[in-house]
PDB file of C-alpha atoms in Angstrom:
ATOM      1  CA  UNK A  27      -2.571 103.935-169.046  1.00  0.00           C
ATOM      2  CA  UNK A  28      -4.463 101.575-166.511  1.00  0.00           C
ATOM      3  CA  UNK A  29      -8.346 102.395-165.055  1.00  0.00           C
ATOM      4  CA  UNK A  30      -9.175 101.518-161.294  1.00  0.00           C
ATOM      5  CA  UNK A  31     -11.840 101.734-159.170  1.00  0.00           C
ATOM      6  CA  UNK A  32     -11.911 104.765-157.202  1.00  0.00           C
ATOM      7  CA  UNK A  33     -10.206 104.292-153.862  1.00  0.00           C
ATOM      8  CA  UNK A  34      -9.608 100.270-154.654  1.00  0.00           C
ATOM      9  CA  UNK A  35      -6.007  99.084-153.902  1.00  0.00           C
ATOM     10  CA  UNK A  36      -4.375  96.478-155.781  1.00  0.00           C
ATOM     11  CA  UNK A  37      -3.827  95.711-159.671  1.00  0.00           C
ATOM     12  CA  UNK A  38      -5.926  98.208-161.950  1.00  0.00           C
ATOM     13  CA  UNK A  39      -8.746  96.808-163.936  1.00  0.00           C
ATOM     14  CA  UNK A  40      -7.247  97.361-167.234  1.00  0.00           C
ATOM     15  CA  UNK A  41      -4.094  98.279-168.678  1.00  0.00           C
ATOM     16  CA  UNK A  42      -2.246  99.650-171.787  1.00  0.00           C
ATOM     17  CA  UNK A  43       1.101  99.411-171.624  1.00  0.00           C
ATOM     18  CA  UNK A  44       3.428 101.407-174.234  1.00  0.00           C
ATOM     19  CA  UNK A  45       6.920 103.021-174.863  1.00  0.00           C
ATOM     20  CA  UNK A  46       7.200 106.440-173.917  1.00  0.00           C
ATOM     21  CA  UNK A  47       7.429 107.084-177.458  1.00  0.00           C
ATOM     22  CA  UNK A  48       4.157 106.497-178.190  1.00  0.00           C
ATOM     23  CA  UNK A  49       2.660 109.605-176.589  1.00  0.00           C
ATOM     24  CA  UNK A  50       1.154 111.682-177.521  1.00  0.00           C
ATOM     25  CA  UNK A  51      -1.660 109.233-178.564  1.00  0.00           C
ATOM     26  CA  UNK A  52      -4.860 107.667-179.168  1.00  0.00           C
ATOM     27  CA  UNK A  53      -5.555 104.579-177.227  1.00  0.00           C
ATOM     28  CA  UNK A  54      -8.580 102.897-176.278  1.00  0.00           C
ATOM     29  CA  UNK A  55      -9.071 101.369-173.003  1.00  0.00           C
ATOM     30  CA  UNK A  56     -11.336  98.102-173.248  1.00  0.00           C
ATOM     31  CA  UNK A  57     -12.475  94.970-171.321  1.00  0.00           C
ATOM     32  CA  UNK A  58      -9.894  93.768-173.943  1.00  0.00           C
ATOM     33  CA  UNK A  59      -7.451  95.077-171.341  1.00  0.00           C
ATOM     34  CA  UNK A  60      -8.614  93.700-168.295  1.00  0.00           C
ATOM     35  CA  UNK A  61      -6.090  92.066-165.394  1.00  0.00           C
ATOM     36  CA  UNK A  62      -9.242  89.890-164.573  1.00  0.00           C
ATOM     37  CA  UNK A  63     -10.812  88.130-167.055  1.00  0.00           C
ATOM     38  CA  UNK A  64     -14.552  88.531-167.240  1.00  0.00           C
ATOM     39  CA  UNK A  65     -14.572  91.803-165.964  1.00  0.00           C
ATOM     40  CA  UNK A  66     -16.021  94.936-167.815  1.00  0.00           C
ATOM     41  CA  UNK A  67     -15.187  98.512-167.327  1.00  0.00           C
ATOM     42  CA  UNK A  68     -18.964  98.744-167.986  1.00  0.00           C
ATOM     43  CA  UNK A  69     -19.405  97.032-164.734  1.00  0.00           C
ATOM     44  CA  UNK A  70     -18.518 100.026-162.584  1.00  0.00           C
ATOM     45  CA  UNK A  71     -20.309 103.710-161.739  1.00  0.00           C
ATOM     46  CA  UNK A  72     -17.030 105.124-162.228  1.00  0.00           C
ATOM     47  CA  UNK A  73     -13.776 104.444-162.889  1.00  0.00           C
ATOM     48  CA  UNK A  74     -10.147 106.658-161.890  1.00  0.00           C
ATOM     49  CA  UNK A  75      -8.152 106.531-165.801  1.00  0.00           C
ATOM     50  CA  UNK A  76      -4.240 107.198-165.426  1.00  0.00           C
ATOM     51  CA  UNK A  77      -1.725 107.653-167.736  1.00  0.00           C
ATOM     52  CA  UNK A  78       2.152 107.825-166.492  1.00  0.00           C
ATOM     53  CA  UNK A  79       5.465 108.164-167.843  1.00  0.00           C
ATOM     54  CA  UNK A  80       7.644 105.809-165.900  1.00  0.00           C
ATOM     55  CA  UNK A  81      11.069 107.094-165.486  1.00  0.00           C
ATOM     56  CA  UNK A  82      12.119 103.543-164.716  1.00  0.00           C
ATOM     57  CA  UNK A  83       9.729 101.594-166.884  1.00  0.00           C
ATOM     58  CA  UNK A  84       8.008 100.090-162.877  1.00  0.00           C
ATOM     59  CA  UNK A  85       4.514 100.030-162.846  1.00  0.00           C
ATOM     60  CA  UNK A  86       4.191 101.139-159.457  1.00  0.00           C
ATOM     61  CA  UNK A  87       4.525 105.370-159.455  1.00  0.00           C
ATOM     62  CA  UNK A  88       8.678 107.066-158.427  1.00  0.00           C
ATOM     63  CA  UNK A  89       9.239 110.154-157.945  1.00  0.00           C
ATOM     64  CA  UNK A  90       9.842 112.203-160.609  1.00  0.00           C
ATOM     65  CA  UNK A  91       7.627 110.052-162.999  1.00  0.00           C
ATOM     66  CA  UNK A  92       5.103 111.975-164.911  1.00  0.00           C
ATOM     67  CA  UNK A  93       1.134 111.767-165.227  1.00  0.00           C
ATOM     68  CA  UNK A  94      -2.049 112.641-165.394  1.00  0.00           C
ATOM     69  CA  UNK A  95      -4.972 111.415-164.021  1.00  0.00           C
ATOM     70  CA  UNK A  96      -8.874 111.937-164.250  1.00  0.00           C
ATOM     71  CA  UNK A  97     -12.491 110.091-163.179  1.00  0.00           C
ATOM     72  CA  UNK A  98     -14.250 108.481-165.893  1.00  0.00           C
ATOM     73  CA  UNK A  99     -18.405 107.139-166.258  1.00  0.00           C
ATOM     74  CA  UNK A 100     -18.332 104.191-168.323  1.00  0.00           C
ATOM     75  CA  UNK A 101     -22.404 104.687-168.838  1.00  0.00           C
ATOM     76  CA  UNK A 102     -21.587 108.012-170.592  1.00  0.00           C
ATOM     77  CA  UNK A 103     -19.729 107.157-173.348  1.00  0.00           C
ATOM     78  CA  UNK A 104     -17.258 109.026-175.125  1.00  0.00           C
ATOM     79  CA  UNK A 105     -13.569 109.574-174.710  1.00  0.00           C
ATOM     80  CA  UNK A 106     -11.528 111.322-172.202  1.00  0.00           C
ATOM     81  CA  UNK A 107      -8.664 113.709-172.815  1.00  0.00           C
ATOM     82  CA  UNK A 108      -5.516 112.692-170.565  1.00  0.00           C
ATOM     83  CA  UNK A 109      -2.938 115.501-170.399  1.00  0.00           C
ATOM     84  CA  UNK A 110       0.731 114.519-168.951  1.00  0.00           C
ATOM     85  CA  UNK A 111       1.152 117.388-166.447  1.00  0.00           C
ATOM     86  CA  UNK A 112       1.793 116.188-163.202  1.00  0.00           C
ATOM     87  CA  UNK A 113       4.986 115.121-161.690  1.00  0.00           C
ATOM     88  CA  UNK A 114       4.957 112.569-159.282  1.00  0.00           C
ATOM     89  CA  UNK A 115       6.316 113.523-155.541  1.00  0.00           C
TER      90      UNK A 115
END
């Protein structure tokens, strides 16, 4: 499960990284999980949240991997439903 910036390339802002066995789940996405340290989620207007099955365990998206994905406002609070449908092409 990783948040980006919409449209930004590069490493996400934060990560969770667990077995496939873990899912389904609950898991909270904080600046405890940031790639760059000092950085809040809070920071941005909005963020893209994905969460993908790796068929290969790579953190970089294969065919035939499964996800879901879905835009996120920090500023409004709550939690966001992520629902593994998606196969990547």
């Amino acid at each position: 499960i990783f948040a980006r910036a919409p449209g930004s390339v590069g490493p996400p802002l934060a990560v969770i990284r667990k077995p496939a066995d873990a899912v389904p789940g609950e898991f909270t996405l904080s600046a405890a999980n940031s790639m760059i340290p000092g950085r809040s989620l809070a920071d941005f207007e909005e963020l893209d949240l994905v969460a993908r099955l790796s068929k290969n365990g790579q953190p970089t998206a294969q065919p035939g991997d499964w996800q879901a994905q879905t835009s996120f406002k920090p500023k409004d609070g709550g939690s966001v439903a992520l629902v593994i449908d998606q196969v990547v092409q």
